[in-house]
Structure formats: C-alpha cells, structure tokens
Tab-separated table of C-alpha atoms in Angstrom:
chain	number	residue	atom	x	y	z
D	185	UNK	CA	99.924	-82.806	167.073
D	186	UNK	CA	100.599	-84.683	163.605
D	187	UNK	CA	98.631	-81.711	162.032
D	188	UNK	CA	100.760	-79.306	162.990
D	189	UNK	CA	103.787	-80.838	161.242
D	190	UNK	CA	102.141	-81.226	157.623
D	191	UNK	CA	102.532	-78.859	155.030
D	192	UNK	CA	99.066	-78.710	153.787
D	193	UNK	CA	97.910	-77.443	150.079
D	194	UNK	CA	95.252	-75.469	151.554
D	195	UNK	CA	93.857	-74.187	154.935
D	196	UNK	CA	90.480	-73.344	154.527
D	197	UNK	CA	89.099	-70.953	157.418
D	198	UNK	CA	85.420	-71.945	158.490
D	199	UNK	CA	82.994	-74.127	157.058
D	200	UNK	CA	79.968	-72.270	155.831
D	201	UNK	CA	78.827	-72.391	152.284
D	202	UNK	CA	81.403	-70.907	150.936
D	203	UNK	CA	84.132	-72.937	152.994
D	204	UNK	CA	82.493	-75.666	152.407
D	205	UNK	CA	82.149	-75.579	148.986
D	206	UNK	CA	86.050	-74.494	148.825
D	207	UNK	CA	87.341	-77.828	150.351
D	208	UNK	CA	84.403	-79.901	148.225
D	209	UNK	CA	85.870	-78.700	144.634
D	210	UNK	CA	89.715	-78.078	145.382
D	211	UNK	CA	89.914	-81.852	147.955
D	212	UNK	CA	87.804	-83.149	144.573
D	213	UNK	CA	91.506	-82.992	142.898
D	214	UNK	CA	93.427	-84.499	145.452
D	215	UNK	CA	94.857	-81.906	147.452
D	216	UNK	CA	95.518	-81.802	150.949
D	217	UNK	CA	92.799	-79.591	152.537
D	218	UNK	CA	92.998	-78.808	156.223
D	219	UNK	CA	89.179	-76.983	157.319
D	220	UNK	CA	89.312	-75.451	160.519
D	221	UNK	CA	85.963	-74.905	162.140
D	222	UNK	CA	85.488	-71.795	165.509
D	223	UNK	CA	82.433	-74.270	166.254
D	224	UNK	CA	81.353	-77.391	166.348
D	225	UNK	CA	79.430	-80.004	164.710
D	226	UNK	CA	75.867	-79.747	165.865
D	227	UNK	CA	73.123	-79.573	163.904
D	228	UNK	CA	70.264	-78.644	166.731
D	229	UNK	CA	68.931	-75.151	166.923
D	230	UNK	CA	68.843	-74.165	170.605
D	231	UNK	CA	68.354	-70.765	171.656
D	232	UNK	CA	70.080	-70.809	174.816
D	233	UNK	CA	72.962	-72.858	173.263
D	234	UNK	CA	72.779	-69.942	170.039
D	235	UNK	CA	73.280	-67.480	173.351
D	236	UNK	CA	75.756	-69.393	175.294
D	237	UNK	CA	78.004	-69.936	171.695
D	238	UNK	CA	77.861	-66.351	170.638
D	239	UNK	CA	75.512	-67.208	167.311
D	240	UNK	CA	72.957	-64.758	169.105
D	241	UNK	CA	74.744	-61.368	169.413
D	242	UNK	CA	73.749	-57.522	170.214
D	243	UNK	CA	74.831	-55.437	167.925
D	244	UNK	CA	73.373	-51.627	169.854
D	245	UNK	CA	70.048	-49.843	170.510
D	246	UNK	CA	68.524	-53.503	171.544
D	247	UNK	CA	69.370	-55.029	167.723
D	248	UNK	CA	70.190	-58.319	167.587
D	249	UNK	CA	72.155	-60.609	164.897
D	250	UNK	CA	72.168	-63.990	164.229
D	251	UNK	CA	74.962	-65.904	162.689
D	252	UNK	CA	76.059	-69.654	162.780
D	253	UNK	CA	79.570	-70.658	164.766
D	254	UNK	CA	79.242	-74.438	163.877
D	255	UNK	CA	80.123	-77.032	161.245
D	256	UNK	CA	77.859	-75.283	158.386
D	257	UNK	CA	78.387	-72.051	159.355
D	258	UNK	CA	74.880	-70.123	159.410
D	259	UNK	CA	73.244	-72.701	156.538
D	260	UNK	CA	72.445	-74.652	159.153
D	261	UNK	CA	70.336	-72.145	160.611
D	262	UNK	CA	68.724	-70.367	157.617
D	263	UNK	CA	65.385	-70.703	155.639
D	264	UNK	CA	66.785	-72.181	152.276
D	265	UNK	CA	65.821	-69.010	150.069
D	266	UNK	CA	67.918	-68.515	146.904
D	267	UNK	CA	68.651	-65.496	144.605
D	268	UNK	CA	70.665	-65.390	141.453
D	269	UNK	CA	73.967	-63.164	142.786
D	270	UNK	CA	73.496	-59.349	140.686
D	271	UNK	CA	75.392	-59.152	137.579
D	272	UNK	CA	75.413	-55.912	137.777
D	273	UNK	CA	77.075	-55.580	141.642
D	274	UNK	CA	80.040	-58.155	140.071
D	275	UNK	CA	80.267	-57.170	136.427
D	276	UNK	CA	82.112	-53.321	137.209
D	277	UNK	CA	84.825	-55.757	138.843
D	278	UNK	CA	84.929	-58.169	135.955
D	279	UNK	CA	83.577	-61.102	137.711
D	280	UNK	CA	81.176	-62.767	135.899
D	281	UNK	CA	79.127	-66.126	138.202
D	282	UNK	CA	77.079	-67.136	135.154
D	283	UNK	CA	78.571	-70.632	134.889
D	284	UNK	CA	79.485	-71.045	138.207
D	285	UNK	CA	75.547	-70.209	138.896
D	286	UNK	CA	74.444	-72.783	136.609
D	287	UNK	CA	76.437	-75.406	138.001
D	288	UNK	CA	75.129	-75.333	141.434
D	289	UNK	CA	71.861	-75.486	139.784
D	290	UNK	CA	72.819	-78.952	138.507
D	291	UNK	CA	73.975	-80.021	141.589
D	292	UNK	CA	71.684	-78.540	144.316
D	293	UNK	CA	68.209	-79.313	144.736
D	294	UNK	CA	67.412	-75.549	143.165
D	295	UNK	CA	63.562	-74.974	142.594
D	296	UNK	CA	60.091	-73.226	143.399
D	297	UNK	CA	58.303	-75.124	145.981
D	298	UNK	CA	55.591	-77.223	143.894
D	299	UNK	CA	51.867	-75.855	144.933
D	300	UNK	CA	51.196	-78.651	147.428
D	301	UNK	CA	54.369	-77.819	149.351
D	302	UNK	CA	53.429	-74.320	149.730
D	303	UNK	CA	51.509	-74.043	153.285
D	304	UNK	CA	47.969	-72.070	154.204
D	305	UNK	CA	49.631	-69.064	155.658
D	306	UNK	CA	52.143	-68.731	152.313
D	307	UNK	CA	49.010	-69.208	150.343
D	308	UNK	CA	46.654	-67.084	151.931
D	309	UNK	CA	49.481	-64.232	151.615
D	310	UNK	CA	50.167	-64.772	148.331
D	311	UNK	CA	46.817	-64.667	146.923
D	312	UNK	CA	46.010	-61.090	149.016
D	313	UNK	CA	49.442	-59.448	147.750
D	314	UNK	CA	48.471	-60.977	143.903
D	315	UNK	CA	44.944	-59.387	144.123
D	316	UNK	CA	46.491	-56.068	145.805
D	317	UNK	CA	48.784	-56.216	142.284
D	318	UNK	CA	52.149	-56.841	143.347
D	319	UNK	CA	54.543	-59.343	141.554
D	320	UNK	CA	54.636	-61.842	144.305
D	321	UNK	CA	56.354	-64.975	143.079
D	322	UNK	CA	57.421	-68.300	144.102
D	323	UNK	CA	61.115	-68.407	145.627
D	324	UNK	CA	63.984	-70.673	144.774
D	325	UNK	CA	64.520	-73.181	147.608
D	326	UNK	CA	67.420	-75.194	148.515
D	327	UNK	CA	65.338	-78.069	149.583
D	328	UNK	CA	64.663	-81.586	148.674
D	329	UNK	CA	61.291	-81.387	147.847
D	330	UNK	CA	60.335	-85.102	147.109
D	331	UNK	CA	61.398	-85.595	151.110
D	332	UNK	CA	58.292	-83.371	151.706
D	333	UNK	CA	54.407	-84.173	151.740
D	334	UNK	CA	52.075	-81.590	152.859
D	335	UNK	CA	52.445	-79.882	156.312
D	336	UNK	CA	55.641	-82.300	156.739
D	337	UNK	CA	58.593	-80.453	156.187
D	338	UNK	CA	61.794	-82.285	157.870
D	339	UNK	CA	65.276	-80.703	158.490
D	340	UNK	CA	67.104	-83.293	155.905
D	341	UNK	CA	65.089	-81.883	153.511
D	342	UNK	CA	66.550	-78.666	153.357
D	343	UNK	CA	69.922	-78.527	152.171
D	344	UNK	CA	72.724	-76.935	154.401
D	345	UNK	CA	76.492	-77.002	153.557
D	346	UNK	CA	77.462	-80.051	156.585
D	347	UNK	CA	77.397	-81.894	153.098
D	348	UNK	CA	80.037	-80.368	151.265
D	349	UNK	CA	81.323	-80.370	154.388
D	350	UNK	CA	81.411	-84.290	154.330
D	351	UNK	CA	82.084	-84.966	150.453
D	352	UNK	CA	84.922	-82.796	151.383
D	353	UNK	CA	86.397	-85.240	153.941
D	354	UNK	CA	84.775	-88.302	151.858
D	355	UNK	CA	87.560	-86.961	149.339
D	356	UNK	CA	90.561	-87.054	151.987
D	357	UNK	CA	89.657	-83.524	153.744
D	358	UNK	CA	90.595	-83.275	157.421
D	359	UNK	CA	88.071	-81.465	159.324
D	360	UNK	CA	88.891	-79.571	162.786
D	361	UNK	CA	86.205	-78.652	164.816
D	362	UNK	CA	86.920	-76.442	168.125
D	363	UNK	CA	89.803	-74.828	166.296
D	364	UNK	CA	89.730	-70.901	166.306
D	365	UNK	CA	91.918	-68.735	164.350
D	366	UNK	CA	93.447	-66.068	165.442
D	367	UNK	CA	95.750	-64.775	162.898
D	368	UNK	CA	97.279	-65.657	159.594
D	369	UNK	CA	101.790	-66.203	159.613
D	370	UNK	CA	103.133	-64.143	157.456
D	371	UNK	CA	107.107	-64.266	156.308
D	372	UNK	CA	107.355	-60.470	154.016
D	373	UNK	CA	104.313	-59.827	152.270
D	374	UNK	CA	103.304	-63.571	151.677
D	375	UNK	CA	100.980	-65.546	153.970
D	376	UNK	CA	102.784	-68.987	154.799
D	377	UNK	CA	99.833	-70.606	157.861
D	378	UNK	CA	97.628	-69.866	160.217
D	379	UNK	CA	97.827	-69.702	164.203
D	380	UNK	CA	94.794	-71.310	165.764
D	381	UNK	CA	93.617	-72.547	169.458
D	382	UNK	CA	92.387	-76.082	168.500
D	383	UNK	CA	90.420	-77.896	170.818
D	384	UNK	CA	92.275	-75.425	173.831
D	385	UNK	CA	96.159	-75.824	172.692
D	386	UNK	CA	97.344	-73.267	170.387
D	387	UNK	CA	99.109	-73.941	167.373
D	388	UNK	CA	100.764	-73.052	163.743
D	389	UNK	CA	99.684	-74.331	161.006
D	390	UNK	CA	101.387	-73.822	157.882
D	391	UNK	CA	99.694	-73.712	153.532
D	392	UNK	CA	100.353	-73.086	150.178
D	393	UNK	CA	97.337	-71.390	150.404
D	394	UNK	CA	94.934	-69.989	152.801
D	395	UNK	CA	91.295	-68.735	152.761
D	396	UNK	CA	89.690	-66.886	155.527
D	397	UNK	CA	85.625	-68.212	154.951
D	398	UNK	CA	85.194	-68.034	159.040
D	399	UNK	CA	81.738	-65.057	157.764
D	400	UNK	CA	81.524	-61.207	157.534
D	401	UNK	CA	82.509	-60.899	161.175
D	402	UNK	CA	85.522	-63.977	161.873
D	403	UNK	CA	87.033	-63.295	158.825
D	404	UNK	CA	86.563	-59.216	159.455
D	405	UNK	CA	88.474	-59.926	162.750
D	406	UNK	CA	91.479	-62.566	161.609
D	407	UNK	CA	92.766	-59.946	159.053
D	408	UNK	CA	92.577	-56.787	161.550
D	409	UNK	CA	94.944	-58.953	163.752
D	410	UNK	CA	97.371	-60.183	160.909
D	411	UNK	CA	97.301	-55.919	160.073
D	412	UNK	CA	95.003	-56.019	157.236
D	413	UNK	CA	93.522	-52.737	159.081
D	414	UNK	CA	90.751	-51.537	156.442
D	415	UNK	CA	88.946	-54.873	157.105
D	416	UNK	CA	86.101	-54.668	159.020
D	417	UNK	CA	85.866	-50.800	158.208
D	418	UNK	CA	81.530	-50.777	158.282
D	419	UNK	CA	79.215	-53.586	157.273
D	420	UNK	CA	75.647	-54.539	156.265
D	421	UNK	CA	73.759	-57.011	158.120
D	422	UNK	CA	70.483	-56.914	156.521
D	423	UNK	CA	68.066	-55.831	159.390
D	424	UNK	CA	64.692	-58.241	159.749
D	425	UNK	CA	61.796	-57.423	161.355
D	426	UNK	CA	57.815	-59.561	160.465
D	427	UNK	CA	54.962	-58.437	160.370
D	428	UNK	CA	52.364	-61.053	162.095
D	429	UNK	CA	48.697	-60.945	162.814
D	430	UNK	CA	45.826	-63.316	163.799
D	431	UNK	CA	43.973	-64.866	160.733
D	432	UNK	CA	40.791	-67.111	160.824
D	433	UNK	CA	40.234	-70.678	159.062
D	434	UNK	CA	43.876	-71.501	158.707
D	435	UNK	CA	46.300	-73.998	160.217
D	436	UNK	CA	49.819	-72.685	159.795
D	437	UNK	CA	52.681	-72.902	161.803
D	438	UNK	CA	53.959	-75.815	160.247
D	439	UNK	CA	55.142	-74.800	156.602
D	440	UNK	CA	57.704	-74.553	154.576
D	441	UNK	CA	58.896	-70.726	155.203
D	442	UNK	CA	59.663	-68.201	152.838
D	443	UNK	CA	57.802	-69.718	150.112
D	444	UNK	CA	56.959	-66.618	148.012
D	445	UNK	CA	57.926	-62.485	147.947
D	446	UNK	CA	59.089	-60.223	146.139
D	447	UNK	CA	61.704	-57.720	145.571
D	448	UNK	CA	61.493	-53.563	146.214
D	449	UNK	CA	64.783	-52.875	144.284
D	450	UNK	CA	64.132	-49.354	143.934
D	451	UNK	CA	63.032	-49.272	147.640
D	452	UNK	CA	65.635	-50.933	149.359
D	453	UNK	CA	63.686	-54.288	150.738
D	454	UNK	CA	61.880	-57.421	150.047
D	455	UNK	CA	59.016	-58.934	151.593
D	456	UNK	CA	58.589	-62.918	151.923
D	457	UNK	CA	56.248	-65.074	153.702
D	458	UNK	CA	57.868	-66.397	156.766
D	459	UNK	CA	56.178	-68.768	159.837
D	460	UNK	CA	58.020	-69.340	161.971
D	461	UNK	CA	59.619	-72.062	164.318
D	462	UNK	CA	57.637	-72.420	167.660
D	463	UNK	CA	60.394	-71.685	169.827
D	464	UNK	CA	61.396	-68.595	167.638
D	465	UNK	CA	58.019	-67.391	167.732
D	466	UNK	CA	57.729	-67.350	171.332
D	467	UNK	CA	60.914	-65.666	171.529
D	468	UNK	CA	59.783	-62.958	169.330
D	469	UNK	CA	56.633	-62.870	171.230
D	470	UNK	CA	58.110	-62.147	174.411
D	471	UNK	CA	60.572	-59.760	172.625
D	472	UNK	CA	57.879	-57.492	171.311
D	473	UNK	CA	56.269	-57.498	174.493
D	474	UNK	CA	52.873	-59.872	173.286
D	475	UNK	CA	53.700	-62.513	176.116
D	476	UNK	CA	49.971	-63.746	175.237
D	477	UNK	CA	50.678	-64.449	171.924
D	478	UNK	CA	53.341	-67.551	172.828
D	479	UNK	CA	50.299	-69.886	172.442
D	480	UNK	CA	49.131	-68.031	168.985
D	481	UNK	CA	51.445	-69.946	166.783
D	482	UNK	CA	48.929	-72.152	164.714
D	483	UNK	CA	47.103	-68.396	164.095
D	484	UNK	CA	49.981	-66.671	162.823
D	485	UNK	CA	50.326	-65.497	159.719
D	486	UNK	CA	53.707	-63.573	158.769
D	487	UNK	CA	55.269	-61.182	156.381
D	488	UNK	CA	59.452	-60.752	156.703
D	489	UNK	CA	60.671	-57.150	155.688
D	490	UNK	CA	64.609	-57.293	154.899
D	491	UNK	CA	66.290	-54.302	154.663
D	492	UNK	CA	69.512	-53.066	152.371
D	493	UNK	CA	71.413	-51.579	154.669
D	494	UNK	CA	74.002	-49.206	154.487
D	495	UNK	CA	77.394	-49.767	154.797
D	496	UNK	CA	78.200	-48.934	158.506
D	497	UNK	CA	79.133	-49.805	161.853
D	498	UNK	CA	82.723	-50.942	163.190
D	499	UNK	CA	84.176	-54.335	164.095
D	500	UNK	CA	87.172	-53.643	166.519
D	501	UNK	CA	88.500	-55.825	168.927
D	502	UNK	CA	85.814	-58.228	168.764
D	503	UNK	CA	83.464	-55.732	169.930
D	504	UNK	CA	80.616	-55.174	166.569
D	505	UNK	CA	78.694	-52.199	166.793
D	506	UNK	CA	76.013	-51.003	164.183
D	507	UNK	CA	73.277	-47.813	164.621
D	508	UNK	CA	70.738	-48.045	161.461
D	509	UNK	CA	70.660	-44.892	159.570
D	510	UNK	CA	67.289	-43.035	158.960
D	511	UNK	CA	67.527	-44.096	155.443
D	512	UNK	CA	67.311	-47.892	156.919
D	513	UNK	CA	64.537	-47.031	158.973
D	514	UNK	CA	62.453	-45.257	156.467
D	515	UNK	CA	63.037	-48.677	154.155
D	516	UNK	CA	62.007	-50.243	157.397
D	517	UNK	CA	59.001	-48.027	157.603
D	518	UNK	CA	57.746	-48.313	153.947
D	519	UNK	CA	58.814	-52.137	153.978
D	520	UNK	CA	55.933	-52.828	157.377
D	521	UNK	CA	53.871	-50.587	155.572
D	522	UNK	CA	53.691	-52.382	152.111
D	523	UNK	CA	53.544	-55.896	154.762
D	524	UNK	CA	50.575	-54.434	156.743
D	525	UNK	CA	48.039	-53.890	153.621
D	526	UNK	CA	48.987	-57.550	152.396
D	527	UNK	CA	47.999	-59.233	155.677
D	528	UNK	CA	45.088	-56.682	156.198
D	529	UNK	CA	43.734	-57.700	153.142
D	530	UNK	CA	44.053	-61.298	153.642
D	531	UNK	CA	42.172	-60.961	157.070
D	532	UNK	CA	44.707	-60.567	159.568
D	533	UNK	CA	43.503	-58.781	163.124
D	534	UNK	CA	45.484	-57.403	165.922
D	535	UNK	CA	48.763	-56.610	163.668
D	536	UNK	CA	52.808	-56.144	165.298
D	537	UNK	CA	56.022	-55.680	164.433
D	538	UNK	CA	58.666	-57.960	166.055
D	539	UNK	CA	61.853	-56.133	167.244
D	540	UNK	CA	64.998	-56.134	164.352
D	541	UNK	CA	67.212	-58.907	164.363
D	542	UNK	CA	69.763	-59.009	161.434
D	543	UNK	CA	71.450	-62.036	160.141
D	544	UNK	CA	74.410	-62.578	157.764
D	545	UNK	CA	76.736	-59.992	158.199
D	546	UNK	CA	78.996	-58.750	155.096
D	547	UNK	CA	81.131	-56.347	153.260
D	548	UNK	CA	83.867	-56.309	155.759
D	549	UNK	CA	86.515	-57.328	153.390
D	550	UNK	CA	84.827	-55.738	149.979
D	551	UNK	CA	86.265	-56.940	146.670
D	552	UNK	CA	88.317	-53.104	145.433
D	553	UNK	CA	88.834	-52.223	148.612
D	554	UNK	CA	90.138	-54.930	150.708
D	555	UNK	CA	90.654	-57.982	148.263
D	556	UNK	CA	91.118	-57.908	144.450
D	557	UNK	CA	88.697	-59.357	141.958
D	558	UNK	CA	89.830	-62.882	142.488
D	559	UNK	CA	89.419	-62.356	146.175
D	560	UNK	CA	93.435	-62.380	147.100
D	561	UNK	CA	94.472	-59.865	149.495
D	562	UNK	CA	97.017	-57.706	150.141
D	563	UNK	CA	99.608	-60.993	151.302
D	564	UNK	CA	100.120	-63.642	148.438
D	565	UNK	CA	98.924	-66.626	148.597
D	566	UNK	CA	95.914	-65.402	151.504
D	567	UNK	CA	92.215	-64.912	150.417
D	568	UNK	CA	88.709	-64.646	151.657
D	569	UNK	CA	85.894	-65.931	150.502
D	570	UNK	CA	82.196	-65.621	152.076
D	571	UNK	CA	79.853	-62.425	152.956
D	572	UNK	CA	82.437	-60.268	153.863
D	573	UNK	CA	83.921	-59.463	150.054
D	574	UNK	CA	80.563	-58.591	149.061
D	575	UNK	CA	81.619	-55.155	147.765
D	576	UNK	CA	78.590	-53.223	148.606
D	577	UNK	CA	75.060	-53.003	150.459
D	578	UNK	CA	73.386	-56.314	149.733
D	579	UNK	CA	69.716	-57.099	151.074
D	580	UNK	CA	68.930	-60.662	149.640
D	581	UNK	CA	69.768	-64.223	151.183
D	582	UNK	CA	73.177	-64.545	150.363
D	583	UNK	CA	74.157	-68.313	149.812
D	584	UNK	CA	73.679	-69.291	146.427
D	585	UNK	CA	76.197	-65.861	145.554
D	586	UNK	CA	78.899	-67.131	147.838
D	587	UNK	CA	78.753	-70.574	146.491
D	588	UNK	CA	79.271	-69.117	143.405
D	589	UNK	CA	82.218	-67.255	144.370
D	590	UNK	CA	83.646	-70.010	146.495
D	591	UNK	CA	83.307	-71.971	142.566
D	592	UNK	CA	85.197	-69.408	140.719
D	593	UNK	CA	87.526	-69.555	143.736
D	594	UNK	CA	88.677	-72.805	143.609
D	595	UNK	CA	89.042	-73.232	140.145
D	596	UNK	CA	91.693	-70.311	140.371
D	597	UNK	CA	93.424	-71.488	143.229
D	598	UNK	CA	93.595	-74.777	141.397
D	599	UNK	CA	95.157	-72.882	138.296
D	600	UNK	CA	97.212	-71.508	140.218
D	601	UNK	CA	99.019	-74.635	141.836
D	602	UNK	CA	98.781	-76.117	138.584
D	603	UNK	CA	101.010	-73.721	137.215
D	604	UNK	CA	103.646	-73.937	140.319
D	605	UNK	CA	104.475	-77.757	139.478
C-alpha cells in the first residue's frame, strides 16, 4: 500500500466539520494531508443502514443517540442550526473564536431563513410563543437559501462538511474511506502515526502531525487505547425529545426545520421548531407508541426541547453508557412544559412527547483536563479537535463552534511547521 510508505505532514482522524475543515485550511498551503474516514461516503439517510452502521446507538434506560460514521461525519445528518460558540465557556482558557467566527461567516452561507422560506408549522409556532411573550427568534442556518422556493427545500441546499471534504482533496488531500483507527504510534512521549484497518488490512501510518476529529465518542475511544486513560471519563450528549400535536388549516411536513427558538440559559434548554422527515416521524411514532399517527405527518406541528446535560456516563471498551440525572429530567420536564403552552396556544390537540434520543456527543477529551488550550495532548505532536474538547456541559448545535476551533487549529499547526523548516 503506497500510503503506507509516505511520510505525510498531517493525518487527520475523521471527516466531520471539524476534520473537514482541518484538511480544507492546512491542504490550502500545500501540505500533504492524509484524512482517514471509520465510514463511508454516502450521503442517503437510511434508518436501517443508520442501524446496521452503528450511527443509531443505545446508550441505557431505552435512550438512543444519533451520530454520523460517514464522509461528513454527523453534518450530513443534522438540521443546519448555528450558534455563535460562548465566549464565556472559551475565554477562562484564553481561547478567543472571534475571528475565526467571522470568517466562516464569509465563507458559509450563514443567515436567518428569509420569511418566505420559513414554513406554516414554524410560523404558526412562532407567532403563538411571540404572543405568549417569549423571545422567539429566527435561527442562523447553514443553508443556501436562493436554492430554496417555498415548501421546496432540497438536500444541496443545506450545507454539510462533504465540501470541505472535497476542496480538501481538490487541493491535493488524499481521502480514505473504510479506514478505522485504532490507536495512535507513539516512540517516548511523542506521537509519530496512526494504526488503522483500511478497507479490511491493517496498517501504520506515520505524521508530523496527527489530529483525532473521528467525534466525542471515536476520538474518546482512540486515546483510551494509545493510554490517554482520562479520555472518555463522562460526556454530554444533549438529550432531545418534541413535543407534537395535531393542528387545523396547515400543510406542514415539508419545511425547512428548526427555523426559529429560543434559548433557556438559566434553565438549561432551548426550544426550536422542528418537522420532521417522514420516515423519522414514523419512527418516532411507533417509538412513542402512536402507531396511528404514521399517516399524521402533513398535521404535525412540533416543538424540539434540547437539554444541557451533565457531564456523565462512561465510554469503556467501546461499550457507551449514560443514565440522565434528575437535574436533566427536571430541564426535560420544564423544557415539554414551556413546549406544551406554545403549541396549545397555537391550536394543537391530542399533544405527546416522543421518547429521548440524543445526538452529538462531547466533552470526552475537555480542553484543561485532557488537552491544553491549543488542543495538543499529553504526546507532542497529537491533538483533537471536534465535540469531544468541549470543556464542559454544552446544549446548543455544535458545528459552527468546532469549525471555529478546527480554524484556530490549523493556523497553529501551520505555525508550527513553519517554524520547524
């Protein structure tokens, strides 16, 4: 295997945002990037393939979480919902994202959905939780909005990070699909490559550099078995459940989700608008136990209540376990509770929860604990960058933050071989 016998600048270890957008800036400057990718390139959501692949996972007590083991990592899957990373969470490690912020901003098709985009279920909930008083307010998308008309709302309009992924090889990347890591080669306390099984053959690779970006569980698991041991010690995963009712007069079910919400900051959650896909509807139908509400979809009107989690749970062995505190469950509680009144007062009948799912996991390799403030850890010349060095409970959609960091990333890691010439 010719790859096996280069020397490359930099392995980069999965291909989600935030490896992505590694192997986009540093391959920019003409280094030799080698991306390895667990999954494979497929851009289809299919539940039983999502099953079959691992992307669907139980986590204990019936919970569920969803993550993305494919070219794109779990931005393939998501509902293109941006916040601003918290100053505050990065600013007591002196990491400041403020320019790094504003350049994806130039780059990435950042904006409020304009009013026609916003669907009759979004609508409908925003103006009941506006006349109930609460600051509900139009959410940053990552979507192409001028590929959009009214009720048409295509996949190619969203962005997901399968294009970094390919201005990354445009600019001389080599991308590996099939290829999972299983530990990082270390000679003394410096990290020198990576063994992986690509495509069923296992192999060492050997970097300059190497970043773990395989998500808060991979990466979590490739640094317990290169002896990194605190990794993986506890991690949020955001817990999900929506709110959804039968409303009159309206035509949803094919919108643009997460439109509008707002933030409980004080309260631990935030509630969005979310419709969603048939086939995950009916899932979550039959999950809740409302098999005769599979053929409701166009009826549906939905709130989404995300939770802050604690930090908790183990990764060991492969085996991820999490059990919600009560703390998570009263946020939980007050989160349905704040989501019931909206939709009651916009005329929604026959009311339900659907069952928690969870969906990117992180803080598994937290920035002070695990990884130092420009995300190396404990072996030179090894670092992580995605969810997982989040350094505390997080509870917002997490992309446009790890971008960020996956920016500030690069532009060190391109100091840094700048300075070993």
């Amino acid at each position: 295997m010719r790859f096996e016998k280069e020397n490359w600048d930099v392995i980069i270890v999965g291909t989600g945002p935030a490896g992505a957008c590694l192997a986009r800036e540093i391959s920019k400057q003409h280094k030799k990037v080698l991306l390895l990718e667990k999954g494979q390139a497929d851009l289809s959501i299919n539940i039983p393939r999502m099953l079959k692949n691992n992307e669907m996972m139980f986590i204990g007590n019936g919970k569920t979480l969803v993550r993305g083991i494919r070219s794109g990592g779990t931005s393939v899957l998501y509902y293109g919902t941006a916040y601003d990373p918290p100053e505050e969470l990065f600013s007591k490690f002196g990491i400041d994202l403020a320019s790094e912020v504003e350049e994806l901003r130039r780059e990435l098709p950042l904006a409020p959905l304009k009013d026609e985009l916003i669907g009759p279920a979004a609508q409908k909930i925003r103006e009941s939780a506006v006349s109930l008083g609460y600051a509900w307010e139009k959410l940053d998308k990552f979507i192409y909005q001028d590929m959009c008309t009214p009720g048409y709302f295509p996949f190619d309009a969203q962005w997901n990070a399968t294009r970094y992924v390919n201005d990354a090889i445009n600019s001389g990347a080599v991308l590996l699909t099939n290829s999972e890591v299983t530990k990082v080669i270390v000679n003394g306390k410096q990290a020198v490559g990576v063994e992986a099984i690509v495509q069923g053959e296992r192999h060492k690779l050997f970097a300059s550099q190497i970043v773990l970006s395989a998500g808060g569980l991979g990466t979590a698991q490739i640094l317990q078995a290169s002896k990194i041991n605190k990794a993986g010690e506890g991690f949020f995963c955001d817990p999900i459940t929506i709110v959804q009712g039968l409303a009159e007069g309206i035509e949803a079910g094919n919108e643009i989700p997460m439109a509008a919400g707002m933030m409980f900051k004080n309260e631990g959650f935030i509630l969005t608008d979310l419709t969603l896909p048939k086939l995950v509807y009916q899932l979550f139908s039959f999950q809740a136990l409302r098999p005769h509400r599979v053929w409701q979809h166009r009826r549906t009107i939905g709130i989404m209540v995300k939770v802050r989690d604690g930090i908790g749970g183990s990764i060991k062995r492969g085996k991820v376990h999490k059990v919600f505190s009560e703390a998570d469950k009263l946020k939980m509680q007050q989160g349905e509770s704040k989501a019931r009144e909206i939709l009651q007062h916009a005329g929604a009948k026959r009311l339900y929860s659907t069952v928690w799912t969870s969906a990117h996991p992180g803080g598994t390799a937290r920035i002070g604990e695990v990884v130092d403030p420009n995300l190396k850890s404990e072996y030179d010349n090894l670092y992580v960058c995605d969810c997982s060095v989040i350094p505390t409970e997080w509870g917002l959609p997490p992309t446009l933050a790890v971008l960020a960091l996956a920016k500030r990333l690069a532009k060190h890691l391109l100091l840094r071989s700048y300075h070993r010439r």
